[in-house]
GROMACS .gro file of C-alpha atoms in nm:
model
  336
    1MET     CA    1 -12.111   1.755 -25.544
    2PRO     CA    2 -12.358   1.875 -25.812
    3PHE     CA    3 -12.598   1.616 -25.950
    4ILE     CA    4 -12.446   1.600 -26.299
    5GLU     CA    5 -12.097   1.545 -26.156
    6ASP     CA    6 -12.228   1.237 -25.975
    7ILE     CA    7 -12.367   1.112 -26.306
    8LYS     CA    8 -12.031   1.168 -26.478
    9ASP     CA    9 -11.851   0.979 -26.202
   10GLU     CA   10 -12.090   0.689 -26.251
   11ALA     CA   11 -12.036   0.699 -26.628
   12ARG     CA   12 -11.657   0.679 -26.581
   13LYS     CA   13 -11.689   0.341 -26.406
   14ASP     CA   14 -11.776   0.175 -26.738
   15LYS     CA   15 -11.721   0.410 -27.031
   16LYS     CA   16 -11.980   0.377 -27.307
   17ARG     CA   17 -11.967   0.465 -27.677
   18ILE     CA   18 -12.217   0.745 -27.744
   19ILE     CA   19 -12.298   0.871 -28.094
   20LEU     CA   20 -12.341   1.240 -28.173
   21PRO     CA   21 -12.464   1.241 -28.534
   22GLU     CA   22 -12.497   1.621 -28.572
   23ALA     CA   23 -12.122   1.642 -28.609
   24THR     CA   24 -12.082   1.972 -28.794
   25GLU     CA   25 -12.274   2.169 -28.531
   26VAL     CA   26 -12.037   2.384 -28.322
   27ARG     CA   27 -12.218   2.314 -27.992
   28ILE     CA   28 -12.184   1.940 -28.054
   29LEU     CA   29 -11.811   1.976 -28.119
   30LYS     CA   30 -11.760   2.191 -27.810
   31ALA     CA   31 -11.940   1.925 -27.607
   32THR     CA   32 -11.720   1.658 -27.766
   33GLU     CA   33 -11.406   1.844 -27.660
   34LYS     CA   34 -11.530   1.871 -27.301
   35ILE     CA   35 -11.636   1.505 -27.284
   36GLY     CA   36 -11.293   1.405 -27.411
   37LYS     CA   37 -11.122   1.610 -27.140
   38GLU     CA   38 -11.350   1.476 -26.866
   39GLY     CA   39 -11.320   1.118 -26.987
   40PHE     CA   40 -11.660   0.975 -26.899
   41ALA     CA   41 -11.764   0.852 -27.247
   42GLN     CA   42 -11.623   0.773 -27.590
   43VAL     CA   43 -11.785   1.004 -27.844
   44ILE     CA   44 -11.850   0.885 -28.199
   45LEU     CA   45 -11.914   1.157 -28.458
   46ILE     CA   46 -12.090   1.061 -28.782
   47GLY     CA   47 -12.030   1.243 -29.110
   48LYS     CA   48 -11.768   1.343 -29.363
   49LYS     CA   49 -11.440   1.361 -29.178
   50GLU     CA   50 -11.298   1.655 -29.371
   51GLU     CA   51 -11.610   1.866 -29.305
   52ILE     CA   52 -11.614   1.785 -28.934
   53LEU     CA   53 -11.244   1.861 -28.894
   54LYS     CA   54 -11.283   2.184 -29.093
   55VAL     CA   55 -11.556   2.315 -28.858
   56ALA     CA   56 -11.352   2.210 -28.554
   57LYS     CA   57 -11.040   2.385 -28.684
   58GLU     CA   58 -11.228   2.705 -28.776
   59ASN     CA   59 -11.364   2.723 -28.422
   60GLU     CA   60 -11.044   2.608 -28.249
   61ILE     CA   61 -11.209   2.301 -28.099
   62ASP     CA   62 -11.005   1.994 -28.009
   63ILE     CA   63 -11.199   1.678 -28.104
   64SER     CA   64 -10.896   1.447 -28.114
   65SER     CA   65 -11.053   1.224 -27.847
   66ALA     CA   66 -11.353   1.141 -28.068
   67GLU     CA   67 -11.390   0.868 -28.327
   68ILE     CA   68 -11.518   0.993 -28.663
   69ILE     CA   69 -11.709   0.756 -28.890
   70ASP     CA   70 -11.797   0.846 -29.249
   71PRO     CA   71 -12.084   0.630 -29.378
   72ASP     CA   72 -11.940   0.658 -29.731
   73GLU     CA   73 -11.618   0.492 -29.617
   74CYS     CA   74 -11.730   0.260 -29.337
   75ASP     CA   75 -11.692  -0.111 -29.407
   76LYS     CA   76 -12.020  -0.183 -29.224
   77THR     CA   77 -12.241   0.049 -29.430
   78GLU     CA   78 -12.357  -0.232 -29.658
   79LEU     CA   79 -12.438  -0.451 -29.359
   80TYR     CA   80 -12.637  -0.172 -29.192
   81THR     CA   81 -12.820  -0.102 -29.517
   82ASN     CA   82 -12.923  -0.466 -29.556
   83LYS     CA   83 -13.031  -0.487 -29.193
   84LEU     CA   84 -13.240  -0.171 -29.226
   85PHE     CA   85 -13.404  -0.305 -29.541
   86GLY     CA   86 -13.489  -0.626 -29.354
   87LEU     CA   87 -13.639  -0.430 -29.066
   88ARG     CA   88 -13.855  -0.201 -29.279
   89GLN     CA   89 -13.935  -0.381 -29.605
   90ARG     CA   90 -14.280  -0.484 -29.479
   91LYS     CA   91 -14.345  -0.114 -29.419
   92GLY     CA   92 -14.266  -0.041 -29.783
   93LEU     CA   93 -13.897   0.046 -29.762
   94THR     CA   94 -13.705  -0.053 -30.077
   95GLU     CA   95 -13.337  -0.146 -30.099
   96LYS     CA   96 -13.274   0.185 -30.273
   97GLY     CA   97 -13.464   0.366 -29.999
   98ALA     CA   98 -13.253   0.194 -29.733
   99MET     CA   99 -12.937   0.305 -29.914
  100GLU     CA  100 -13.064   0.663 -29.916
  101LEU     CA  101 -13.147   0.658 -29.546
  102MET     CA  102 -12.799   0.532 -29.461
  103LYS     CA  103 -12.663   0.862 -29.596
  104TYR     CA  104 -12.830   1.039 -29.301
  105PRO     CA  105 -12.606   1.036 -28.992
  106ILE     CA  106 -12.901   0.987 -28.754
  107TYR     CA  107 -13.018   0.673 -28.936
  108PHE     CA  108 -12.662   0.545 -28.966
  109GLY     CA  109 -12.607   0.607 -28.595
  110MET     CA  110 -12.930   0.429 -28.502
  111MET     CA  111 -12.816   0.122 -28.693
  112MET     CA  112 -12.483   0.129 -28.508
  113VAL     CA  113 -12.670   0.126 -28.178
  114LYS     CA  114 -12.910  -0.142 -28.301
  115GLU     CA  115 -12.619  -0.368 -28.400
  116GLY     CA  116 -12.430  -0.314 -28.074
  117ASP     CA  117 -12.149  -0.108 -28.229
  118ALA     CA  118 -12.239   0.183 -28.001
  119ASP     CA  119 -12.424   0.208 -27.670
  120GLY     CA  120 -12.645   0.512 -27.720
  121LEU     CA  121 -12.720   0.817 -27.933
  122VAL     CA  122 -12.791   1.183 -27.857
  123ALA     CA  123 -12.934   1.426 -28.116
  124GLY     CA  124 -13.175   1.715 -28.149
  125ALA     CA  125 -12.949   2.021 -28.146
  126ILE     CA  126 -13.048   2.086 -28.509
  127HIS     CA  127 -13.328   1.831 -28.554
  128SER     CA  128 -13.683   1.827 -28.424
  129THR     CA  129 -13.794   1.570 -28.168
  130ALA     CA  130 -13.994   1.395 -28.441
  131ASP     CA  131 -13.684   1.365 -28.661
  132VAL     CA  132 -13.493   1.205 -28.375
  133LEU     CA  133 -13.765   0.972 -28.250
  134ARG     CA  134 -13.892   0.852 -28.588
  135PRO     CA  135 -13.575   0.655 -28.672
  136ALA     CA  136 -13.544   0.548 -28.308
  137LEU     CA  137 -13.889   0.389 -28.314
  138GLN     CA  138 -13.830   0.240 -28.659
  139ILE     CA  139 -13.490   0.090 -28.577
  140ILE     CA  140 -13.427   0.068 -28.201
  141LYS     CA  141 -13.795   0.001 -28.123
  142THR     CA  142 -13.949  -0.016 -27.777
  143GLU     CA  143 -13.834  -0.200 -27.468
  144PRO     CA  144 -14.023  -0.528 -27.414
  145GLY     CA  145 -14.336  -0.469 -27.208
  146THR     CA  146 -14.338  -0.095 -27.279
  147LYS     CA  147 -14.683   0.044 -27.351
  148ILE     CA  148 -14.578   0.399 -27.434
  149VAL     CA  149 -14.253   0.580 -27.511
  150SER     CA  150 -14.231   0.904 -27.317
  151SER     CA  151 -13.977   1.162 -27.208
  152PHE     CA  152 -13.871   1.363 -26.907
  153SER     CA  153 -13.643   1.655 -26.838
  154LEU     CA  154 -13.409   1.650 -26.542
  155MET     CA  155 -13.413   1.995 -26.388
  156VAL     CA  156 -13.138   2.109 -26.152
  157VAL     CA  157 -13.245   2.434 -25.987
  158PRO     CA  158 -12.970   2.631 -25.809
  159ASP     CA  159 -13.014   2.731 -25.443
  160CYS     CA  160 -13.343   2.544 -25.424
  161ALA     CA  161 -13.474   2.361 -25.118
  162TYR     CA  162 -13.760   2.197 -25.305
  163GLY     CA  163 -13.763   1.855 -25.468
  164GLU     CA  164 -13.450   1.642 -25.421
  165LYS     CA  165 -13.227   1.933 -25.313
  166GLY     CA  166 -13.334   2.123 -25.622
  167VAL     CA  167 -13.342   1.826 -25.860
  168PHE     CA  168 -13.671   1.733 -26.030
  169ALA     CA  169 -13.794   1.515 -26.312
  170PHE     CA  170 -14.058   1.688 -26.529
  171SER     CA  171 -14.266   1.469 -26.762
  172ASP     CA  172 -14.378   1.448 -27.036
  173THR     CA  173 -14.178   1.734 -27.190
  174GLY     CA  174 -14.118   1.615 -27.544
  175ILE     CA  175 -14.335   1.340 -27.689
  176ASN     CA  176 -14.697   1.277 -27.588
  177GLN     CA  177 -14.923   1.567 -27.678
  178ASN     CA  178 -15.238   1.489 -27.482
  179PRO     CA  179 -15.212   1.153 -27.302
  180ASN     CA  180 -15.527   0.989 -27.167
  181SER     CA  181 -15.548   0.860 -26.810
  182GLU     CA  182 -15.399   0.520 -26.892
  183GLU     CA  183 -15.111   0.676 -27.087
  184LEU     CA  184 -15.054   0.934 -26.814
  185SER     CA  185 -15.030   0.654 -26.557
  186GLU     CA  186 -14.760   0.481 -26.765
  187ILE     CA  187 -14.569   0.807 -26.801
  188ALA     CA  188 -14.578   0.854 -26.423
  189ILE     CA  189 -14.453   0.502 -26.352
  190SER     CA  190 -14.174   0.523 -26.611
  191THR     CA  191 -14.058   0.864 -26.486
  192ALA     CA  192 -14.051   0.750 -26.124
  193LYS     CA  193 -13.836   0.451 -26.221
  194SER     CA  194 -13.605   0.670 -26.431
  195PHE     CA  195 -13.565   0.917 -26.144
  196GLU     CA  196 -13.479   0.641 -25.896
  197CYS     CA  197 -13.244   0.476 -26.146
  198LEU     CA  198 -13.044   0.791 -26.212
  199LEU     CA  199 -13.046   0.951 -25.868
  200GLY     CA  200 -13.074   0.653 -25.636
  201LYS     CA  201 -13.341   0.843 -25.440
  202GLU     CA  202 -13.703   0.755 -25.371
  203ALA     CA  203 -13.945   0.913 -25.616
  204LYS     CA  204 -14.231   1.119 -25.480
  205VAL     CA  205 -14.470   1.175 -25.768
  206ALA     CA  206 -14.718   1.460 -25.801
  207MET     CA  207 -14.985   1.444 -26.073
  208LEU     CA  208 -15.019   1.812 -26.158
  209SER     CA  209 -15.334   2.004 -26.240
  210TYR     CA  210 -15.488   2.347 -26.184
  211SER     CA  211 -15.698   2.170 -25.920
  212THR     CA  212 -15.610   2.008 -25.587
  213TYR     CA  213 -15.826   1.723 -25.457
  214GLY     CA  214 -16.130   1.825 -25.661
  215SER     CA  215 -16.116   2.200 -25.597
  216ALA     CA  216 -16.220   2.236 -25.961
  217LYS     CA  217 -16.444   2.012 -26.170
  218ALA     CA  218 -16.359   1.942 -26.535
  219ASP     CA  219 -16.273   1.655 -26.766
  220GLU     CA  220 -15.908   1.765 -26.763
  221VAL     CA  221 -15.902   1.736 -26.384
  222SER     CA  222 -16.072   1.396 -26.384
  223LYS     CA  223 -15.816   1.268 -26.634
  224VAL     CA  224 -15.535   1.341 -26.390
  225SER     CA  225 -15.704   1.201 -26.079
  226ASP     CA  226 -15.806   0.889 -26.273
  227ALA     CA  227 -15.444   0.843 -26.385
  228MET     CA  228 -15.328   0.867 -26.023
  229ASN     CA  229 -15.576   0.596 -25.921
  230ILE     CA  230 -15.457   0.369 -26.203
  231VAL     CA  231 -15.096   0.410 -26.086
  232LYS     CA  232 -15.195   0.316 -25.730
  233GLU     CA  233 -15.347  -0.006 -25.863
  234LYS     CA  234 -15.043  -0.089 -26.078
  235GLU     CA  235 -14.770   0.023 -25.836
  236PRO     CA  236 -14.915   0.029 -25.483
  237GLY     CA  237 -14.572   0.088 -25.331
  238LEU     CA  238 -14.508   0.410 -25.524
  239ASP     CA  239 -14.550   0.740 -25.339
  240ILE     CA  240 -14.788   0.927 -25.569
  241ASP     CA  241 -15.068   1.174 -25.515
  242GLY     CA  242 -15.293   1.408 -25.706
  243GLU     CA  243 -15.446   1.575 -25.868
  244MET     CA  244 -15.269   1.874 -25.714
  245GLN     CA  245 -15.150   2.221 -25.796
  246LEU     CA  246 -14.778   2.290 -25.827
  247ASP     CA  247 -14.750   2.491 -25.506
  248ALA     CA  248 -14.918   2.213 -25.308
  249ALA     CA  249 -14.680   1.962 -25.466
  250ILE     CA  250 -14.351   2.131 -25.373
  251ILE     CA  251 -14.413   2.373 -25.085
  252THR     CA  252 -14.473   2.207 -24.749
  253SER     CA  253 -14.681   2.486 -24.593
  254VAL     CA  254 -14.912   2.499 -24.894
  255GLY     CA  255 -14.934   2.120 -24.916
  256GLU     CA  256 -15.043   2.100 -24.551
  257ILE     CA  257 -15.331   2.336 -24.625
  258LYS     CA  258 -15.443   2.206 -24.965
  259ALA     CA  259 -15.362   1.834 -24.927
  260PRO     CA  260 -15.347   1.753 -24.554
  261GLY     CA  261 -15.215   1.407 -24.475
  262SER     CA  262 -15.052   1.357 -24.815
  263LYS     CA  263 -14.715   1.177 -24.822
  264VAL     CA  264 -14.625   1.365 -25.142
  265ALA     CA  265 -14.758   1.719 -25.100
  266GLY     CA  266 -14.473   1.958 -25.028
  267LYS     CA  267 -14.215   1.688 -25.100
  268ALA     CA  268 -14.263   1.603 -25.471
  269ASN     CA  269 -13.952   1.548 -25.682
  270VAL     CA  270 -14.124   1.397 -25.987
  271LEU     CA  271 -14.377   1.626 -26.152
  272ILE     CA  272 -14.616   1.476 -26.407
  273PHE     CA  273 -14.781   1.737 -26.628
  274PRO     CA  274 -15.126   1.676 -26.779
  275ASN     CA  275 -15.017   1.739 -27.137
  276LEU     CA  276 -14.721   1.829 -27.355
  277ASP     CA  277 -14.809   2.199 -27.368
  278SER     CA  278 -14.776   2.240 -26.992
  279GLY     CA  279 -14.477   2.008 -26.959
  280ASN     CA  280 -14.272   2.171 -27.233
  281ILE     CA  281 -14.360   2.525 -27.126
  282GLY     CA  282 -14.293   2.437 -26.763
  283TYR     CA  283 -13.943   2.303 -26.809
  284LYS     CA  284 -13.835   2.588 -27.035
  285LEU     CA  285 -13.984   2.845 -26.797
  286VAL     CA  286 -13.789   2.701 -26.503
  287GLU     CA  287 -13.473   2.671 -26.714
  288ARG     CA  288 -13.477   3.035 -26.821
  289LEU     CA  289 -13.625   3.218 -26.523
  290ALA     CA  290 -13.471   3.011 -26.244
  291LYS     CA  291 -13.145   2.969 -26.441
  292ALA     CA  292 -13.180   2.594 -26.395
  293GLU     CA  293 -12.980   2.326 -26.572
  294ALA     CA  294 -13.218   2.133 -26.799
  295TYR     CA  295 -13.114   1.792 -26.930
  296GLY     CA  296 -13.330   1.633 -27.196
  297PRO     CA  297 -13.590   1.558 -27.295
  298ILE     CA  298 -13.459   1.215 -27.188
  299CYS     CA  299 -13.643   0.928 -27.357
  300GLN     CA  300 -13.778   0.629 -27.170
  301GLY     CA  301 -13.930   0.311 -27.309
  302LEU     CA  302 -13.689   0.251 -27.597
  303ALA     CA  303 -13.492  -0.074 -27.620
  304LYS     CA  304 -13.161   0.117 -27.612
  305PRO     CA  305 -13.075   0.471 -27.498
  306VAL     CA  306 -13.158   0.743 -27.751
  307ASN     CA  307 -13.204   1.094 -27.618
  308ASP     CA  308 -13.333   1.419 -27.757
  309LEU     CA  309 -13.191   1.768 -27.712
  310SER     CA  310 -13.366   2.101 -27.714
  311ARG     CA  311 -13.266   2.297 -28.023
  312GLY     CA  312 -13.191   2.582 -27.783
  313CYS     CA  313 -12.940   2.368 -27.589
  314LYS     CA  314 -12.595   2.483 -27.485
  315ALA     CA  315 -12.277   2.274 -27.512
  316ASP     CA  316 -12.288   2.199 -27.138
  317ASP     CA  317 -12.644   2.069 -27.175
  318ILE     CA  318 -12.522   1.825 -27.440
  319VAL     CA  319 -12.239   1.713 -27.212
  320GLY     CA  320 -12.491   1.638 -26.938
  321VAL     CA  321 -12.727   1.445 -27.165
  322VAL     CA  322 -12.437   1.235 -27.294
  323ALA     CA  323 -12.344   1.149 -26.934
  324ILE     CA  324 -12.704   1.052 -26.857
  325THR     CA  325 -12.722   0.844 -27.175
  326ALA     CA  326 -12.404   0.660 -27.076
  327VAL     CA  327 -12.547   0.576 -26.734
  328GLN     CA  328 -12.873   0.462 -26.894
  329ALA     CA  329 -12.667   0.228 -27.111
  330GLN     CA  330 -12.489   0.094 -26.803
  331ARG     CA  331 -12.821   0.027 -26.627
  332ALA     CA  332 -12.968  -0.144 -26.934
  333GLU     CA  333 -12.664  -0.370 -26.957
  334GLN     CA  334 -12.686  -0.458 -26.587
  335ALA     CA  335 -13.055  -0.544 -26.623
  336GLN     CA  336 -12.993  -0.801 -26.897
   0.00000   0.00000   0.00000
């Protein structure tokens, strides 16, 4: 069974309420229709009901399974507004400003999640990562003990023997532009835990570089090897190695030559990129050239599940991210 079908089956065991605030976007509505038919989550659309229904009708999309909430008519809008004002007044937000923000579906949706009226939120089909994460950090905030919020993309590569039968986690693909060694170590640990949480498989983490075991000397290389050493101190039981080149990380024959004796080389399923440039380019390159399924960027480190979409996403990508978000919500609930 394909990876994402396993995730959907898990989501069906305890259906969660997931908000899609970009409710007049056709891809979002197509995803809503499919989620309704597959029955693994309850979708909540935010916006003016007549506008949402008009777009759905024009495109012959059935969204009857979804709940539609109009902030202008919701009996909790005043409560959310007051709560938001309380959260942000020390940062200079006025009551009038809070009222204005509540007109934006993403902010309204974040308050629903914050107050427990929904379990997670997915956006980014028509908004930048910054526009999704800003309200998430302002309202949802970080998980206790989290040092850095980061993201990963789950890549499902067809007919691929590498990784976890073609499944990989790539990180960071959406948030941290140029993490230092300490930040990179936290990203690696978080991504390994996310991978194991979602797939139930042991993470094997490769810290990627253009160098393997010091074959090149540069500050960029040292940053990666230093990060790997920090992870080994923090999480001695985690299978991690680096710095290493991509071919050494995923191809056994190359790993045996470039990194002999490594427990990770040739077997890596979690790939940690040295910066956002390489991570973002890498996941999109694999998605397009290898015709891989790409889910995310999935956020990690927030107090409740909020996930970003690529603005180039397809409806099926949205469906997959909603399923992942639902399972994240399940896991968070179980951990409490």
